[in-house]
Coordinates of N, CA, C and O in Angstrom, one line a residue:
M157 N -5.2 84.8 -137.1 CA -4.9 83.4 -137.4 C -5.1 82.6 -136.1 O -4.7 83.0 -135.0
A158 N -5.6 81.4 -136.3 CA -5.9 80.5 -135.1 C -4.6 79.9 -134.6 O -3.7 79.6 -135.4
D159 N -4.5 79.8 -133.3 CA -3.3 79.2 -132.7 C -3.3 77.7 -133.0 O -4.3 77.1 -133.1
A160 N -2.1 77.2 -133.1 CA -1.9 75.7 -133.3 C -2.4 75.0 -132.0 O -2.2 75.5 -130.9
L161 N -3.1 73.9 -132.2 CA -3.5 73.1 -131.1 C -2.3 72.5 -130.4 O -1.4 72.0 -131.0
E162 N -2.3 72.5 -129.1 CA -1.3 71.9 -128.3 C -1.6 70.4 -128.2 O -2.7 70.0 -127.9
I163 N -0.5 69.6 -128.4 CA -0.7 68.2 -128.3 C -0.6 67.8 -126.9 O 0.4 68.0 -126.2
I164 N -1.7 67.2 -126.4 CA -1.7 66.7 -125.0 C -1.6 65.2 -125.0 O -2.4 64.5 -125.7
R165 N -0.7 64.7 -124.2 CA -0.5 63.3 -124.2 C -1.7 62.6 -123.6 O -2.4 63.1 -122.8
A166 N -2.0 61.3 -124.1 CA -3.2 60.6 -123.7 C -2.8 59.6 -122.6 O -3.7 59.0 -122.0
S167 N -1.5 59.4 -122.3 CA -1.1 58.4 -121.3 C 0.2 58.9 -120.7 O 0.8 59.9 -121.1
D168 N 0.6 58.2 -119.6 CA 1.9 58.5 -119.0 C 3.0 57.5 -119.4 O 3.9 57.3 -118.7
A169 N 2.7 56.8 -120.5 CA 3.7 55.8 -121.0 C 5.0 56.5 -121.4 O 5.0 57.2 -122.4
D170 N 6.0 56.4 -120.7 CA 7.3 57.0 -121.0 C 8.4 56.3 -120.3 O 8.7 56.7 -119.2
G171 N 8.9 55.3 -120.9 CA 10.1 54.6 -120.2 C 9.9 53.1 -120.2 O 9.1 52.5 -120.9
F172 N 10.8 52.5 -119.4 CA 10.8 51.0 -119.4 C 9.6 50.4 -118.6 O 9.2 51.0 -117.6
L173 N 9.1 49.4 -119.2 CA 8.1 48.6 -118.5 C 8.7 47.8 -117.4 O 9.9 47.4 -117.5
P174 N 8.0 47.6 -116.3 CA 8.6 46.7 -115.2 C 8.7 45.3 -115.7 O 8.2 44.9 -116.7
G175 N 9.5 44.5 -114.9 CA 9.7 43.1 -115.2 C 11.0 42.9 -115.9 O 11.8 43.8 -116.1
P176 N 11.3 41.6 -116.2 CA 12.6 41.2 -116.6 C 12.9 41.4 -118.1 O 14.0 41.1 -118.6
L177 N 11.9 41.8 -118.9 CA 12.1 41.8 -120.4 C 12.8 43.0 -120.9 O 13.3 43.0 -122.0
G178 N 12.9 44.1 -120.2 CA 13.6 45.3 -120.6 C 12.9 46.0 -121.8 O 13.5 46.5 -122.7
L179 N 11.6 46.0 -121.8 CA 10.8 46.6 -122.9 C 10.5 48.1 -122.6 O 10.2 48.4 -121.4
R180 N 10.7 48.9 -123.6 CA 10.4 50.3 -123.4 C 9.1 50.7 -124.1 O 9.0 50.4 -125.3
L181 N 8.2 51.4 -123.4 CA 6.9 51.8 -124.0 C 6.8 53.3 -124.0 O 6.9 53.9 -122.9
D182 N 6.7 53.9 -125.1 CA 6.5 55.4 -125.2 C 5.3 55.7 -126.0 O 5.0 55.0 -127.0
E183 N 4.6 56.8 -125.7 CA 3.5 57.3 -126.5 C 4.1 58.4 -127.4 O 4.9 59.2 -127.0
E184 N 3.8 58.3 -128.7 CA 4.3 59.3 -129.6 C 3.2 59.8 -130.4 O 2.2 59.1 -130.8
F185 N 3.3 61.1 -130.7 CA 2.2 61.8 -131.5 C 2.3 61.2 -132.9 O 3.4 61.1 -133.5
L186 N 1.2 61.0 -133.5 CA 1.1 60.4 -134.9 C 0.1 61.2 -135.7 O -1.1 61.1 -135.6
P187 N 0.6 62.2 -136.6 CA -0.3 62.8 -137.5 C -0.8 61.8 -138.5 O 0.0 61.2 -139.2
L188 N -2.1 61.5 -138.5 CA -2.6 60.4 -139.3 C -3.8 60.9 -140.2 O -4.6 61.6 -139.7
T189 N -3.8 60.5 -141.4 CA -4.8 60.9 -142.3 C -5.4 59.6 -142.9 O -4.7 58.7 -143.3
A190 N -6.7 59.5 -143.0 CA -7.4 58.4 -143.6 C -7.7 58.8 -145.1 O -8.3 59.8 -145.3
L191 N -7.3 57.9 -146.0 CA -7.6 58.1 -147.4 C -8.7 57.1 -147.7 O -8.6 55.9 -147.5
N192 N -9.9 57.6 -148.1 CA -11.1 56.8 -148.4 C -11.4 56.8 -149.9 O -11.5 57.8 -150.5
A193 N -11.6 55.6 -150.4 CA -12.0 55.5 -151.8 C -12.5 54.0 -152.0 O -12.4 53.2 -151.1
K194 N -13.0 53.7 -153.2 CA -13.4 52.4 -153.6 C -12.1 51.5 -153.5 O -11.0 51.9 -153.8
P195 N -12.3 50.2 -153.2 CA -11.1 49.3 -153.1 C -10.3 49.3 -154.4 O -9.1 49.2 -154.3
E196 N -11.0 49.4 -155.5 CA -10.2 49.3 -156.8 C -9.2 50.5 -156.9 O -8.1 50.3 -157.4
V197 N -9.7 51.6 -156.4 CA -8.8 52.8 -156.5 C -7.6 52.7 -155.6 O -6.5 53.0 -155.9
L198 N -7.9 52.2 -154.4 CA -6.8 52.0 -153.4 C -5.8 50.9 -153.7 O -4.7 50.9 -153.3
D199 N -6.3 49.9 -154.5 CA -5.5 48.8 -154.9 C -4.2 49.3 -155.7 O -3.2 48.7 -155.6
S200 N -4.4 50.3 -156.4 CA -3.3 50.8 -157.2 C -2.2 51.5 -156.3 O -1.1 51.6 -156.7
L201 N -2.7 52.0 -155.1 CA -1.8 52.6 -154.2 C -1.1 51.7 -153.3 O 0.1 51.8 -153.1
L202 N -1.8 50.7 -152.8 CA -1.3 49.7 -151.8 C -2.2 48.5 -151.7 O -3.4 48.7 -151.5
P203 N -1.7 47.3 -151.9 CA -2.6 46.1 -151.8 C -3.2 46.0 -150.4 O -2.6 46.4 -149.4
F204 N -4.3 45.4 -150.3 CA -5.0 45.1 -149.0 C -4.1 44.3 -148.1 O -3.5 43.3 -148.5
G205 N -4.1 44.6 -146.8 CA -3.4 43.9 -145.8 C -1.9 44.1 -145.9 O -1.1 43.3 -145.4
Q206 N -1.4 45.3 -146.4 CA 0.0 45.6 -146.5 C 0.3 46.9 -145.8 O -0.5 47.7 -145.6
M207 N 1.6 47.1 -145.6 CA 2.2 48.3 -145.0 C 3.4 48.7 -145.8 O 4.2 47.8 -146.2
R208 N 3.6 49.9 -146.1 CA 4.8 50.4 -146.8 C 5.3 51.6 -146.0 O 4.5 52.6 -145.7
Q209 N 6.6 51.6 -145.7 CA 7.2 52.7 -144.9 C 8.4 53.2 -145.7 O 9.1 52.4 -146.2
Y210 N 8.5 54.5 -145.7 CA 9.7 55.2 -146.2 C 10.0 56.3 -145.3 O 9.3 57.3 -145.2
G211 N 11.1 56.1 -144.6 CA 11.5 57.1 -143.6 C 10.5 57.1 -142.5 O 10.1 56.1 -142.0
A212 N 10.1 58.3 -142.0 CA 9.1 58.4 -141.0 C 7.6 58.3 -141.5 O 6.7 58.1 -140.7
A213 N 7.5 58.4 -142.8 CA 6.1 58.3 -143.4 C 5.8 56.8 -143.7 O 6.7 56.0 -144.0
F214 N 4.5 56.5 -143.7 CA 4.0 55.2 -144.0 C 2.6 55.2 -144.5 O 1.9 56.1 -144.4
L215 N 2.3 54.1 -145.2 CA 0.9 53.8 -145.7 C 0.5 52.5 -145.1 O 1.4 51.5 -145.1
L216 N -0.7 52.3 -144.5 CA -1.1 51.1 -143.9 C -2.5 50.8 -144.4 O -3.4 51.7 -144.2
R217 N -2.7 49.6 -144.9 CA -4.1 49.3 -145.4 C -4.5 48.0 -144.8 O -4.2 46.9 -145.3
L218 N -5.4 48.1 -143.9 CA -6.0 46.9 -143.2 C -7.5 47.0 -143.3 O -8.2 46.2 -142.7
W219 N -8.0 47.9 -144.1 CA -9.4 48.0 -144.4 C -9.6 48.1 -145.9 O -8.8 48.7 -146.6
P220 N -10.7 47.5 -146.5 CA -10.8 47.5 -147.9 C -10.9 48.9 -148.5 O -10.3 49.2 -149.6
G221 N -11.6 49.8 -147.9 CA -11.9 51.1 -148.5 C -11.1 52.3 -147.8 O -11.4 53.4 -148.1
T222 N -10.1 51.9 -147.0 CA -9.4 53.0 -146.2 C -7.9 52.6 -146.2 O -7.5 51.5 -145.9
I223 N -7.1 53.7 -146.3 CA -5.6 53.6 -146.1 C -5.3 54.6 -145.1 O -5.7 55.8 -145.1
W224 N -4.5 54.3 -144.1 CA -3.9 55.3 -143.1 C -2.6 55.8 -143.7 O -1.8 55.0 -144.2
S225 N -2.4 57.1 -143.6 CA -1.2 57.7 -144.2 C -0.6 58.6 -143.1 O -1.4 59.4 -142.5
S226 N 0.6 58.5 -142.9 CA 1.4 59.5 -142.1 C 2.5 60.0 -142.9 O 3.3 59.3 -143.5
G227 N 2.5 61.3 -143.1 CA 3.5 62.0 -143.9 C 2.8 62.5 -145.2 O 1.6 62.7 -145.2
P228 N 3.6 62.8 -146.2 CA 3.0 63.4 -147.4 C 2.0 62.5 -148.1 O 2.2 61.3 -148.1
L229 N 0.9 63.1 -148.5 CA -0.2 62.2 -149.1 C 0.2 61.9 -150.6 O 0.6 62.8 -151.3
P230 N 0.0 60.7 -151.0 CA 0.2 60.3 -152.4 C -0.9 60.9 -153.3 O -2.0 61.2 -152.8
A231 N -0.6 61.1 -154.5 CA -1.5 61.6 -155.5 C -2.6 60.5 -155.8 O -2.3 59.3 -155.8
G232 N -3.8 61.0 -155.9 CA -4.9 60.0 -156.2 C -6.3 60.7 -156.0 O -6.4 61.8 -155.5
S233 N -7.3 60.0 -156.5 CA -8.7 60.5 -156.3 C -9.3 59.7 -155.1 O -9.9 58.7 -155.3
Y234 N -9.3 60.3 -154.0 CA -9.8 59.8 -152.8 C -10.2 60.9 -151.8 O -9.8 62.1 -152.0
R235 N -11.0 60.6 -150.8 CA -11.4 61.6 -149.8 C -10.4 61.5 -148.7 O -10.0 60.3 -148.3
T236 N -10.1 62.6 -148.0 CA -9.2 62.5 -146.8 C -9.9 63.0 -145.6 O -10.7 63.8 -145.7
A237 N -9.4 62.5 -144.5 CA -9.9 62.9 -143.2 C -8.8 62.8 -142.2 O -8.1 61.8 -142.1
D238 N -8.6 63.9 -141.4 CA -7.5 63.8 -140.3 C -8.1 63.0 -139.2 O -9.1 63.3 -138.6
I239 N -7.4 61.9 -138.8 CA -7.9 61.0 -137.7 C -6.9 60.9 -136.6 O -7.2 60.2 -135.6
G240 N -5.8 61.6 -136.7 CA -4.8 61.5 -135.7 C -5.2 61.9 -134.3 O -4.7 61.4 -133.3
H241 N -6.2 62.8 -134.2 CA -6.7 63.3 -132.9 C -7.4 62.2 -132.1 O -7.5 62.3 -130.9
G242 N -8.0 61.2 -132.7 CA -8.8 60.2 -132.1 C -8.0 58.9 -131.7 O -8.5 58.0 -131.1
L243 N -6.7 58.9 -132.1 CA -5.9 57.7 -131.9 C -4.6 58.0 -131.2 O -4.1 59.1 -131.2
T244 N -4.1 57.0 -130.5 CA -2.8 57.2 -129.8 C -1.9 56.1 -130.3 O -2.2 54.9 -130.3
R245 N -0.6 56.5 -130.6 CA 0.4 55.5 -131.0 C 1.3 55.3 -129.9 O 1.9 56.2 -129.3
F246 N 1.6 54.0 -129.6 CA 2.6 53.6 -128.7 C 3.7 52.9 -129.5 O 3.4 52.2 -130.5
R247 N 4.9 53.1 -129.0 CA 6.0 52.4 -129.6 C 6.7 51.5 -128.5 O 7.1 52.0 -127.5
L248 N 6.7 50.2 -128.8 CA 7.2 49.2 -127.9 C 8.5 48.7 -128.4 O 8.6 48.2 -129.5
R249 N 9.6 49.0 -127.7 CA 10.9 48.6 -128.2 C 11.6 47.7 -127.2 O 11.4 47.7 -126.0
G250 N 12.4 46.8 -127.7 CA 13.2 45.9 -127.0 C 13.4 44.6 -127.7 O 12.6 44.3 -128.7
V251 N 14.3 43.7 -127.4 CA 14.6 42.6 -128.2 C 13.4 41.6 -128.2 O 13.4 40.8 -129.1
E252 N 12.5 41.7 -127.3 CA 11.4 40.8 -127.3 C 10.0 41.5 -127.5 O 9.0 40.9 -127.1
A253 N 10.0 42.6 -128.1 CA 8.8 43.4 -128.2 C 7.7 42.6 -129.0 O 6.6 42.4 -128.5
L254 N 8.0 42.1 -130.1 CA 7.0 41.4 -130.9 C 6.7 40.0 -130.3 O 5.5 39.6 -130.3
H255 N 7.6 39.4 -129.7 CA 7.3 38.1 -129.0 C 6.4 38.3 -127.8 O 5.5 37.5 -127.6
F256 N 6.6 39.4 -127.1 CA 5.8 39.7 -126.0 C 4.3 39.9 -126.4 O 3.4 39.4 -125.9
L257 N 4.2 40.8 -127.5 CA 2.8 41.1 -128.0 C 2.2 39.8 -128.5 O 1.0 39.6 -128.4
D258 N 3.0 39.0 -129.2 CA 2.4 37.7 -129.8 C 1.8 36.8 -128.7 O 0.8 36.2 -129.0
H259 N 2.4 36.9 -127.6 CA 1.9 36.0 -126.5 C 0.5 36.5 -126.0 O -0.2 35.6 -125.4
Y260 N 0.2 37.7 -126.1 CA -1.0 38.3 -125.6 C -2.1 38.7 -126.6 O -3.2 39.1 -126.2
T261 N -1.8 38.7 -127.9 CA -2.8 39.1 -128.9 C -3.5 37.9 -129.3 O -3.1 36.8 -129.2
C262 N -4.7 38.2 -130.0 CA -5.5 37.1 -130.6 C -4.9 36.5 -131.9 O -5.2 35.4 -132.3
A263 N -4.0 37.3 -132.5 CA -3.4 36.9 -133.8 C -2.1 36.2 -133.5 O -1.4 36.5 -132.5
D264 N -1.7 35.4 -134.5 CA -0.4 34.8 -134.5 C 0.5 35.7 -135.3 O 0.5 35.7 -136.5
L265 N 1.3 36.5 -134.6 CA 2.1 37.5 -135.3 C 3.2 36.9 -136.1 O 3.9 37.6 -136.9
F266 N 3.5 35.6 -135.8 CA 4.6 35.0 -136.6 C 4.1 34.1 -137.7 O 4.9 33.3 -138.3
A267 N 2.8 34.1 -137.9 CA 2.2 33.3 -139.0 C 2.9 33.9 -140.3 O 3.1 35.1 -140.4
P268 N 3.2 33.1 -141.3 CA 3.9 33.5 -142.5 C 3.2 34.8 -143.2 O 3.9 35.7 -143.5
R269 N 1.9 34.8 -143.3 CA 1.3 35.9 -144.0 C 1.4 37.2 -143.2 O 1.6 38.2 -143.8
I270 N 1.2 37.1 -141.9 CA 1.3 38.3 -141.1 C 2.7 38.8 -141.0 O 3.0 40.0 -141.0
R271 N 3.6 37.8 -140.8 CA 5.1 38.2 -140.8 C 5.5 38.9 -142.0 O 6.3 39.8 -142.0
Q272 N 5.0 38.4 -143.2 CA 5.4 39.1 -144.4 C 4.8 40.5 -144.6 O 5.4 41.4 -145.0
A273 N 3.5 40.6 -144.1 CA 2.9 41.9 -144.2 C 3.4 42.9 -143.2 O 3.4 44.1 -143.4
R274 N 3.8 42.4 -142.0 CA 4.4 43.2 -140.9 C 3.3 44.2 -140.4 O 3.7 45.3 -139.9
C275 N 2.0 43.8 -140.4 CA 1.0 44.6 -139.9 C -0.2 43.7 -139.6 O -0.4 42.7 -140.3
V276 N -1.0 44.1 -138.6 CA -2.3 43.4 -138.3 C -3.2 44.2 -137.4 O -2.7 45.1 -136.7
R277 N -4.4 44.0 -137.5 CA -5.4 44.5 -136.5 C -5.8 43.3 -135.7 O -6.1 42.2 -136.2
S278 N -5.8 43.5 -134.4 CA -6.1 42.3 -133.5 C -6.7 42.9 -132.2 O -7.0 44.0 -132.0
R279 N -6.8 42.0 -131.2 CA -7.3 42.3 -129.9 C -6.2 41.9 -128.9 O -5.6 40.9 -129.0
L280 N -5.9 42.8 -128.0 CA -4.9 42.6 -126.9 C -5.6 42.8 -125.6 O -6.0 44.0 -125.3
G281 N -5.9 41.8 -124.9 CA -6.8 41.9 -123.8 C -8.2 42.4 -124.3 O -8.7 41.8 -125.2
G282 N -8.7 43.4 -123.8 CA -10.0 44.0 -124.2 C -9.9 45.1 -125.2 O -10.8 45.9 -125.4
Y283 N -8.7 45.3 -125.8 CA -8.4 46.5 -126.6 C -8.3 46.1 -128.1 O -7.6 45.2 -128.4
D284 N -8.9 46.9 -128.9 CA -8.7 46.8 -130.4 C -7.4 47.5 -130.6 O -7.2 48.7 -130.2
V285 N -6.5 46.8 -131.3 CA -5.1 47.4 -131.5 C -4.7 47.2 -133.0 O -5.0 46.1 -133.5
T286 N -4.1 48.2 -133.5 CA -3.5 48.0 -134.9 C -2.0 48.0 -134.6 O -1.4 48.9 -134.0
L287 N -1.3 47.0 -135.1 CA 0.2 46.8 -135.0 C 0.9 46.8 -136.3 O 0.4 46.3 -137.3
W288 N 2.0 47.4 -136.3 CA 2.9 47.3 -137.5 C 4.4 47.4 -137.0 O 4.6 48.0 -136.0
W289 N 5.3 46.8 -137.8 CA 6.7 46.8 -137.4 C 7.6 46.6 -138.6 O 7.1 46.1 -139.6
H290 N 8.8 47.0 -138.5 CA 9.8 46.8 -139.5 C 10.7 45.6 -139.1 O 11.3 44.9 -139.8
N291 N 10.9 45.6 -137.8 CA 11.7 44.5 -137.2 C 11.0 44.1 -135.8 O 10.2 44.9 -135.3
T292 N 11.4 43.0 -135.3 CA 10.7 42.5 -134.1 C 11.1 43.3 -132.8 O 10.5 43.1 -131.8
R293 N 12.1 44.2 -132.9 CA 12.5 44.9 -131.8 C 11.8 46.3 -131.7 O 12.1 47.0 -130.7
D294 N 11.0 46.7 -132.7 CA 10.5 48.0 -132.7 C 9.1 47.9 -133.3 O 8.9 47.8 -134.5
V295 N 8.0 47.9 -132.4 CA 6.7 47.6 -132.8 C 5.8 48.9 -132.5 O 5.9 49.4 -131.4
H296 N 5.0 49.3 -133.4 CA 4.1 50.4 -133.2 C 2.7 49.8 -133.0 O 2.2 48.9 -133.7
A297 N 2.0 50.4 -132.0 CA 0.6 50.0 -131.7 C -0.3 51.2 -131.6 O 0.1 52.2 -131.0
V298 N -1.4 51.1 -132.2 CA -2.4 52.3 -132.2 C -3.7 51.8 -131.6 O -4.2 50.7 -131.9
V299 N -4.1 52.6 -130.6 CA -5.4 52.3 -129.9 C -6.2 53.6 -129.9 O -5.7 54.7 -130.2
F300 N -7.5 53.5 -129.6 CA -8.3 54.7 -129.5 C -7.8 55.6 -128.4 O -7.4 55.0 -127.3
R301 N -7.8 56.8 -128.6 CA -7.2 57.8 -127.6 C -7.9 57.6 -126.2 O -7.3 57.7 -125.2
S302 N -9.2 57.4 -126.2 CA -9.9 57.3 -125.0 C -9.5 56.1 -124.1 O -9.7 56.0 -122.9
A303 N -8.8 55.1 -124.8 CA -8.4 53.9 -124.1 C -6.9 53.9 -123.8 O -6.3 52.9 -123.3
A304 N -6.2 55.0 -124.2 CA -4.7 55.0 -124.2 C -4.1 54.7 -122.8 O -3.2 53.9 -122.6
Q305 N -4.6 55.4 -121.7 CA -4.0 55.2 -120.4 C -4.3 53.8 -119.9 O -3.4 53.2 -119.4
S306 N -5.5 53.3 -120.1 CA -5.8 51.9 -119.5 C -5.0 50.9 -120.4 O -4.6 49.9 -119.8
F307 N -4.8 51.1 -121.7 CA -4.0 50.2 -122.5 C -2.5 50.2 -122.0 O -1.9 49.1 -121.8
A308 N -2.0 51.4 -121.7 CA -0.6 51.5 -121.2 C -0.5 50.7 -119.8 O 0.5 50.0 -119.5
D309 N -1.5 50.9 -119.0 CA -1.5 50.2 -117.7 C -1.6 48.7 -117.8 O -1.0 48.0 -117.1
H310 N -2.4 48.3 -118.8 CA -2.6 46.9 -119.1 C -1.3 46.3 -119.6 O -0.9 45.2 -119.1
L311 N -0.5 47.0 -120.4 CA 0.8 46.4 -120.9 C 1.8 46.4 -119.7 O 2.6 45.4 -119.6
R312 N 1.7 47.3 -118.8 CA 2.6 47.3 -117.6 C 2.2 46.1 -116.7 O 3.1 45.4 -116.2
A313 N 0.9 45.8 -116.6 CA 0.5 44.6 -115.8 C 1.0 43.3 -116.4 O 1.4 42.4 -115.8
L314 N 0.8 43.2 -117.7 CA 1.3 42.0 -118.5 C 2.8 41.9 -118.3 O 3.3 40.7 -118.2
A315 N 3.5 42.9 -118.4 CA 5.0 42.9 -118.3 C 5.4 42.4 -116.9 O 6.4 41.6 -116.8
L316 N 4.7 42.8 -115.9 CA 5.0 42.4 -114.5 C 4.8 40.9 -114.3 O 5.5 40.3 -113.6
R317 N 3.7 40.4 -114.9 CA 3.4 39.0 -114.6 C 4.0 38.1 -115.7 O 3.9 36.8 -115.5
H318 N 4.6 38.6 -116.7 CA 5.2 37.8 -117.8 C 6.5 37.1 -117.2 O 7.4 37.7 -116.7
D319 N 6.5 35.8 -117.4 CA 7.6 35.0 -116.9 C 8.4 34.5 -118.0 O 8.0 33.6 -118.8
P320 N 9.7 35.0 -118.2 CA 10.5 34.6 -119.3 C 10.9 33.2 -119.3 O 11.3 32.6 -120.3
A321 N 10.8 32.5 -118.1 CA 11.2 31.1 -118.0 C 10.1 30.2 -118.3 O 10.2 29.0 -118.4
D322 N 8.9 30.7 -118.5 CA 7.7 29.9 -118.9 C 7.9 29.3 -120.3 O 8.1 30.1 -121.3
P323 N 7.8 28.0 -120.4 CA 8.0 27.4 -121.7 C 7.0 27.8 -122.8 O 7.3 27.7 -124.0
S324 N 5.8 28.3 -122.4 CA 4.9 28.7 -123.4 C 5.3 30.0 -124.1 O 4.7 30.3 -125.1
T325 N 6.3 30.7 -123.6 CA 6.8 31.9 -124.3 C 7.9 31.6 -125.3 O 8.4 32.5 -125.9
Y326 N 8.2 30.4 -125.5 CA 9.3 30.0 -126.5 C 8.7 29.9 -127.8 O 7.5 29.6 -127.9
P327 N 9.4 30.0 -129.0 CA 10.8 30.3 -129.0 C 11.1 31.7 -128.8 O 10.2 32.6 -129.0
R328 N 12.2 32.0 -128.3 CA 12.6 33.4 -127.9 C 13.8 33.8 -128.7 O 14.7 33.0 -129.0
P329 N 13.9 35.1 -129.0 CA 15.0 35.6 -129.8 C 16.3 35.6 -129.0 O 17.4 35.6 -129.5
V330 N 16.2 35.8 -127.7 CA 17.3 35.9 -126.8 C 17.0 35.0 -125.5 O 15.9 35.0 -125.1
T331 N 18.0 34.3 -125.1 CA 17.8 33.5 -123.9 C 17.5 34.4 -122.7 O 18.0 35.5 -122.6
P332 N 16.7 33.9 -121.7 CA 16.3 34.7 -120.5 C 17.5 35.2 -119.7 O 17.5 36.2 -119.1
G333 N 18.7 34.5 -119.8 CA 19.8 34.9 -119.0 C 20.8 35.8 -119.7 O 21.9 36.1 -119.2
A334 N 20.4 36.4 -120.8 CA 21.3 37.3 -121.6 C 21.6 38.5 -120.8 O 20.8 39.0 -120.0
P335 N 22.8 39.0 -120.8 CA 23.3 40.1 -120.0 C 22.5 41.4 -120.1 O 22.1 42.0 -119.2
D336 N 22.3 41.9 -121.3 CA 21.6 43.2 -121.5 C 20.4 43.0 -122.4 O 20.5 42.7 -123.6
R337 N 19.2 43.2 -121.8 CA 18.0 43.0 -122.5 C 17.2 44.2 -122.7 O 16.0 44.2 -123.0
R338 N 17.9 45.4 -122.5 CA 17.2 46.7 -122.6 C 17.0 47.0 -124.1 O 17.8 46.8 -124.9
G339 N 15.8 47.7 -124.4 CA 15.4 48.1 -125.8 C 16.0 49.4 -126.2 O 16.4 50.2 -125.4

């Protein structure tokens, strides 16, 4: 019998980002399967542009003919492919996690449609990133594994230069002088 593959981390993201925001960035392994079928078939499973999470498992559909699935696969007639090895998931936590990302992504994460869907594909700096969240304090970001370390370094650099007193970062969920801002 073949030995199980050892999961090797793609970055050194493990702990608090520098700067005044108290954001924590961790890399987490994400077993991910792509479900591929015609859009009509996938529509019965999950509408386009939506995310559904139950416990640690979730379904994410940001492509017409593909759904990402983590956890048990739903019943249906589609093709599957394991894609977890090519992607890296980061978890950004803290009271200002989504506000921080909103300031640096191309998408308006607080637009009504995106806020309702709680998921989006966008660009953050020069990186293609897939984001989803249940609340603004706990955001998941997926990037290609080959870009994981430089993406983590980019977020560190953004956190260092991010000025919470800058009026362009308002509205904020917590005032900059709040006593405990750790995620």
